[in-house]
Each structure stands twice: as C-alpha cells, then as structure tokens.
Amino acid sequence: MAIPSLKQWQRNILFAFHNDCSPSCNTPRARTLLASHIIQKHIHMDTGTHIKGPTIVWFRKSLRLHDNPTLQRAVQLASELFPLFILDPYYINPDKIGFQRFRFMLECMKDLDHSLRKYQSKLLVIYGEPVNVLENCCKTWKCSYLCFEKDSDIYSRNRDEKVLQRMKGLGVQCFVESGHTLYDLDMLVAKLNGNSPPTQMTSFLKFIEQIGPPPKPIETVRNIPPLRKELLSSISISKVPEIEEIPGYELITEPTPCPFQGGESKALERMQQALNREQGKWIVRFSKPHTSPVSLDPPSTTVLSPYIKCGALSVRLFFWELKRVEDSFSVKTKPPVSLIGQLYWREHFYLLGYTIPHFDQIQGNPLCKTIPWEHRQEWFQAWEQAQTGYPFIDAAMTQLKQWGWLHHLTRHVVACFLTRGDLWISWEKGKETFEKYLIDGDWSINAANWMWLSCSAFFTRYFRVYSPIAFPKKYDPHGNYIRYFLPVLRNMPNKYIYEPWKAPLKVQKEVNCILGKDYPLPIVDHEEMKKRNIQKMIQVFQNKS
Ligand SMILES: Cc1cc2nc3c(=O)[nH]c(=O)nc-3n(C[C@H](O)[C@H](O)[C@H](O)COP(=O)(O)OP(=O)(O)OC[C@H]3O[C@@H](n4cnc5c(N)ncnc54)[C@H](O)[C@@H]3O)c2cc1C
C-alpha cells in the first residue's frame, strides 16, 4: 500500500482542530470539579423515555463489540449511528506514546473497524481536539445523543467534563456508561459511605466481598445500524491510519516486531488459549508469585493486560470466564495470588486512582510518602537506554522497548533498581517511561505499582531490595533471557553472564565483547548503593514523612 505523505494524511481528515488542548486538570478548580463527580449531573442513565435520534458512539477504550454497555446504549438510542474515534493531539506525540503502544492501539481500532464493516458501518476516525470535533460532528450530523464510556484518569475526566458542558450547550444528551472495570467505580464510591477507600488488598477484598460478585457481561451487540451511504464510502473521513501515516511517527521504524497484535479478535483468542491451557488446570493452579519473569515462549502469565487496557477484552468477561473454569475444580488458588486476584488488584488500583487526589504524582497525593529523591540525568538515561552495565536490567529495558510488555517481576526489578534499590531516582520518572513504552500503559495501575515498588505507598519493607544478579539467576542460571535481548552478550560464558565486568580480558576478547567498549561497565556498585539507600530509607521512615 502506498503510504500517503503527512500532508495527504492531514488533507484527508474532515476536521482538523489544532486549538490548545493542554489539560487544565492540575488547577485546583479542575480537581474540585473532578472530586465532586460533577459529571454525574449531566448524564442520563436510562433510555426508556427517549425518542430515537442520530447518535454518536465515541470509542476511546472499549474497542470491542462484546460486553460493551456504551455501544448497546447507543444502538438502543440510535435512529442512525455514528461510530467515532478521535485521534486526540494530546496523545499523538511519540515522546509521550511510544511506537509499540500506538501501533497496538491502531490494531485494536482496525479490528473494531473490520467488525463494524460486517454491519455496513465503519469506524469514523477524525483527528482533532475532542470537544471541538464532537461539536462539529454533532452539528454536521444533527445528533441528538452522545454515548461514551466512563473514564477514570485525570486527563480523561477533565476532557469529559468539558465535553459534557459543550454538549449541554448544544442540547445533545449524553450517556456515560461503566465498562472498563469490574464494578461501576461510582457505585464503589457510594458503597464507601463517605469512608476512605481501602489501601490494603486484604481490606479491599473484604470490601468487595460485602458487595458481591461483579455484574455479568452483556450480550455482544449484533444489531448495529448501517452507516449512511455517503459516509460509508467517504474518503474525506480517514480510515484507521497506518502508524507511518501519523505525524511524528512516520520516521520511526519499528524497533523489532512485537509478538503481540492488537484487536478484539486476538484478545478473545488469547483469553481462550489461557482458559484451555492444560484443560483449565493452568488457571486453577495460577499463583502469581510463582510465575517466571524470564519465560518468553510462552510467557508465564496471560499477557492480556494490553487488551484489557484498550478495552479489546472486557474485564468482566475475563472474570466470569475464569470463574466458570474455577467452578469446575474443587482445588484452586485464591485471591490475591490467583488470576481473579490479579483482576482485583486492577480494580483496587482503579478505585484508588479514582478517589485519591493527585494519584499519579508525589505532590498533593496523601497516599504517597515524600522521599527526597535525587535526579542524576546520566543515570536515568543509562537506565532508560539499557546502558546500566547490569545485563538483567538492560535486557529488561530492551524488552520494554521492543515488545512493550514485561513480566510483573521484571517490572519489579527495574523499578526497584531505578528508585530505592540503586539509583535513588523518583518513581515519577520511571512511571513516565513505562507509560510511554508499555502497550498496557495504564494510568492508575502504573502509578500504584511504582509507588509500591519505591516504598512510597502500600509497601514498607524497604530492606528487601531486588538484586539485579542473584534474583534473575534463580530463574535463569544460563542467562538465556539476557542473551535473547542483548546479542552483544550472546557468547558470554554462563559464569559471567550476570556480571560480565568480572570476565578476564582474554574471555572478553574471545567473545567479542570488551567491557567499557562493546558493553558498559556498571554505572553503580549495587551492593554499595543498596546499603546506602537502606540507610536513607531508615531516615525517611523514622521521620514518618
Ligand atoms: C512498576 C510497575 C508498573 C506497572 N504498570 C502497569 C501498567 O501500566 N498497566 C498494567 O496493566 N499493569 C501494570 N503493572 C502490573 C502488572 O505488572 C501487569 O498488569 C502484568 O504484568 C500484565 O501481564 P499479564 O496480563 O500477563 O498479567 P496476569 O498475571 O495474566 O494478570 C491478568 C490481569 O490482571 C491485571 N493485573 C495483573 N497484575 C496486576 C497488578 N499488579 N496490578 C494491577 N493489575 C494487575 C492485568 O489487567 C492483567 O492483564 C505494573 C507493575 C509494576 C511493578
């Protein structure tokens, strides 16, 4: 396929708005608006009394037809349905969203578009600032209704608030449905009865036990109305673009092919494979702490996170499918280590992200300990660019960029290394790097886990520091994981694979890897940094800041 130039791509779009869309969600007023859930005031929860009218279903996440309450609502309301995806310039920035993450999302959009086309419809993709795009679309298509899914991160909530205000002015009624979490987050907030959300998993599990199981998934939407002819055949509204067509990404070449392809169909296939693994025994024996960080083919966990993140897989469907398998066995692992337990971790962090102010940062975040991190740019760069001289850390950071996914324990090791373990650099910096490169990059989960690993919240055993040598060696004594991601060390003898600086020069020459030239010397002495940082942590915890 010929790749259109940047100009062609821009010409092909119907509305291109370049107004300033910088999020004002950091202002105290915006925070207050969010905290008071003002969104609730403008939305309609029942369609009983509504006459059918032209309806936009605005896809952001929930890139699927199965268990999609927003799409179902839109179909109920629509005399005519406009499935819309807005490429928001706030996100379209290779410094913010890396190649693999963006590619994965475009694949999810393509798959959704493919499904819609079976109903003589398609995904209408428009580039621009969402509030303005929606206003123009509503005016052009004379829409009565706008439906979208509830989002919980700060930027989205602030954006949605602006959308609701603008739609109110236009007389367009909005319907906001829950669909990205097991439970409606506002329902969970109401169940807190004004109390703070639980911050420990054990209390969260007790909390949801009182509420009961999450709602069952709804039927896959199958009665999508056809799109009006001129839009279906229109080339003035872009098709789902190729990544090379997106301004800013056109010059980036894919680091290496990522083994995970986006889309609802891939998500359902992958979920099914997990459910069928060892006739369900794999599911009921799953215990997260016992999974291996270095298994690559297949990975030792489901790798469903990127699909759940984009909403290509409904988390409720996954939950109930796991439950179905679990119910057919008498012996099974339990939350928090079981697979259902993993979904509860997610739910827990979503609830915290929804209710704790400034959850994604240190300042103003009541959960987060203030630790006097120090920024050393050259150390940070070495970490981010896989140049620390510690092969396991560098292999992991290479995997992050090439695949956009890491096993949970690998995330632990690199996060600990950057923060309290070795480099004493703020978790906020690590969180940004993960957000950019992870194909499952998720606002609430990422922030929560970074706080956890840096002992800034949830976890206090700061004396437990991951060794970048001894820890991975337990799983992979021959260093195959390192050899896979760091070809420069491919021929290093087992004895030196985790500590190549100890290899005699003769060995280094034999394997064509001279330390300090072909592969870096360690940027810090792990044992020394660990001791020093534990002392700093003792100070922090004694001060109880
Ligand atoms: C520093 C750090 C940053 C992280 N950032 C993210 C992120 O941005 N997005 C993200 O989805 N996960 C994040 N995690 C959590 C976890 O590592 C991934 O969810 C998991 O590795 C995804 O792989 P999987 O789908 O095979 O997980 P599985 O073990 O198969 O679990 C199934 C699902 O449960 C959820 N889940 C699993 N572990 C966790 C967890 N600890 N917290 C919350 N939900 C969980 C995910 O949706 C996952 O797909 C982070 C962990 C750390 C330590």
Coordinates of C-alpha atoms and ligand atoms in Angstrom, one line a residue, residues 286 288 301-306 308 318 339 342-343 345-346 349 405-408 411-412 415 434 438 440-442 445-446 449-450 453, ligand 1:
F286 CA -2.0 -20.0 38.8
K288 CA 1.4 -15.0 40.6
T301 CA 1.3 -15.1 32.7
T302 CA -1.6 -14.4 30.3
V303 CA -0.4 -11.2 28.6
L304 CA -4.0 -10.0 28.4
S305 CA -3.1 -6.6 30.0
P306 CA -2.7 -4.7 26.7
I308 CA -7.8 -5.1 28.8
F318 CA -12.5 -12.4 31.6
L339 CA -5.9 -14.9 38.2
Q342 CA -5.0 -10.2 39.6
L343 CA -8.2 -8.6 38.4
W345 CA -5.5 -5.8 42.1
R346 CA -6.5 -3.9 39.0
F349 CA -5.9 0.5 41.9
W405 CA 5.4 -5.6 27.7
L406 CA 7.3 -7.1 30.7
H407 CA 6.5 -9.7 33.2
H408 CA 5.4 -8.3 36.6
R411 CA 8.9 -4.6 36.3
H412 CA 9.6 -5.0 40.0
A415 CA 11.5 -0.2 39.2
F434 CA 6.7 2.9 31.5
L438 CA 4.2 -0.2 27.8
D440 CA -0.6 -1.9 28.6
G441 CA 0.4 1.5 30.0
D442 CA -2.4 2.3 32.4
I445 CA -2.1 0.7 37.7
N446 CA 1.2 2.1 36.6
N449 CA 2.8 -0.1 41.2
W450 CA 5.5 2.5 41.0
L453 CA 8.0 -0.7 44.3
Ligands
LIG1 C1 6.3 -0.8 38.2 C2 5.1 -1.5 37.6 C3 4.3 -0.8 36.7 C4 3.2 -1.5 36.1 N1 2.4 -0.8 35.2 C5 1.3 -1.4 34.7 C6 0.6 -0.8 33.7 O1 0.8 0.4 33.2 N2 -0.5 -1.4 33.2 C7 -0.9 -2.7 33.6 O2 -1.9 -3.2 33.1 N3 -0.2 -3.3 34.6 C8 0.9 -2.7 35.1 N4 1.6 -3.3 36.1 C9 1.1 -4.6 36.7 C10 1.5 -5.9 36.1 O3 2.9 -6.0 36.0 C11 0.8 -6.2 34.8 O4 -0.6 -5.9 34.8 C12 1.0 -7.6 34.3 O5 2.4 -7.9 34.3 C13 0.4 -7.8 33.0 O6 0.7 -9.1 32.5 P1 -0.4 -10.2 32.3 O7 -1.6 -9.6 31.5 O8 0.3 -11.4 31.8 O9 -0.9 -10.4 33.8 P2 -1.6 -11.6 34.5 O10 -0.8 -12.1 35.6 O11 -2.0 -12.6 33.5 O12 -2.9 -10.9 35.1 C14 -4.2 -10.8 34.5 C15 -4.6 -9.3 34.5 O13 -4.7 -8.8 35.8 C16 -4.3 -7.4 35.9 N5 -3.1 -7.3 36.8 C17 -2.1 -8.2 36.9 N6 -1.2 -7.8 37.8 C18 -1.6 -6.6 38.2 C19 -1.1 -5.7 39.2 N7 0.0 -5.9 39.9 N8 -1.8 -4.5 39.4 C20 -3.0 -4.3 38.7 N9 -3.5 -5.1 37.8 C21 -2.8 -6.3 37.6 C22 -3.9 -7.1 34.4 O14 -5.0 -6.5 33.8 C23 -3.6 -8.4 33.8 O15 -3.8 -8.4 32.4 C24 2.8 -2.8 36.6 C25 3.6 -3.4 37.6 C26 4.7 -2.8 38.0 C27 5.6 -3.5 39.1

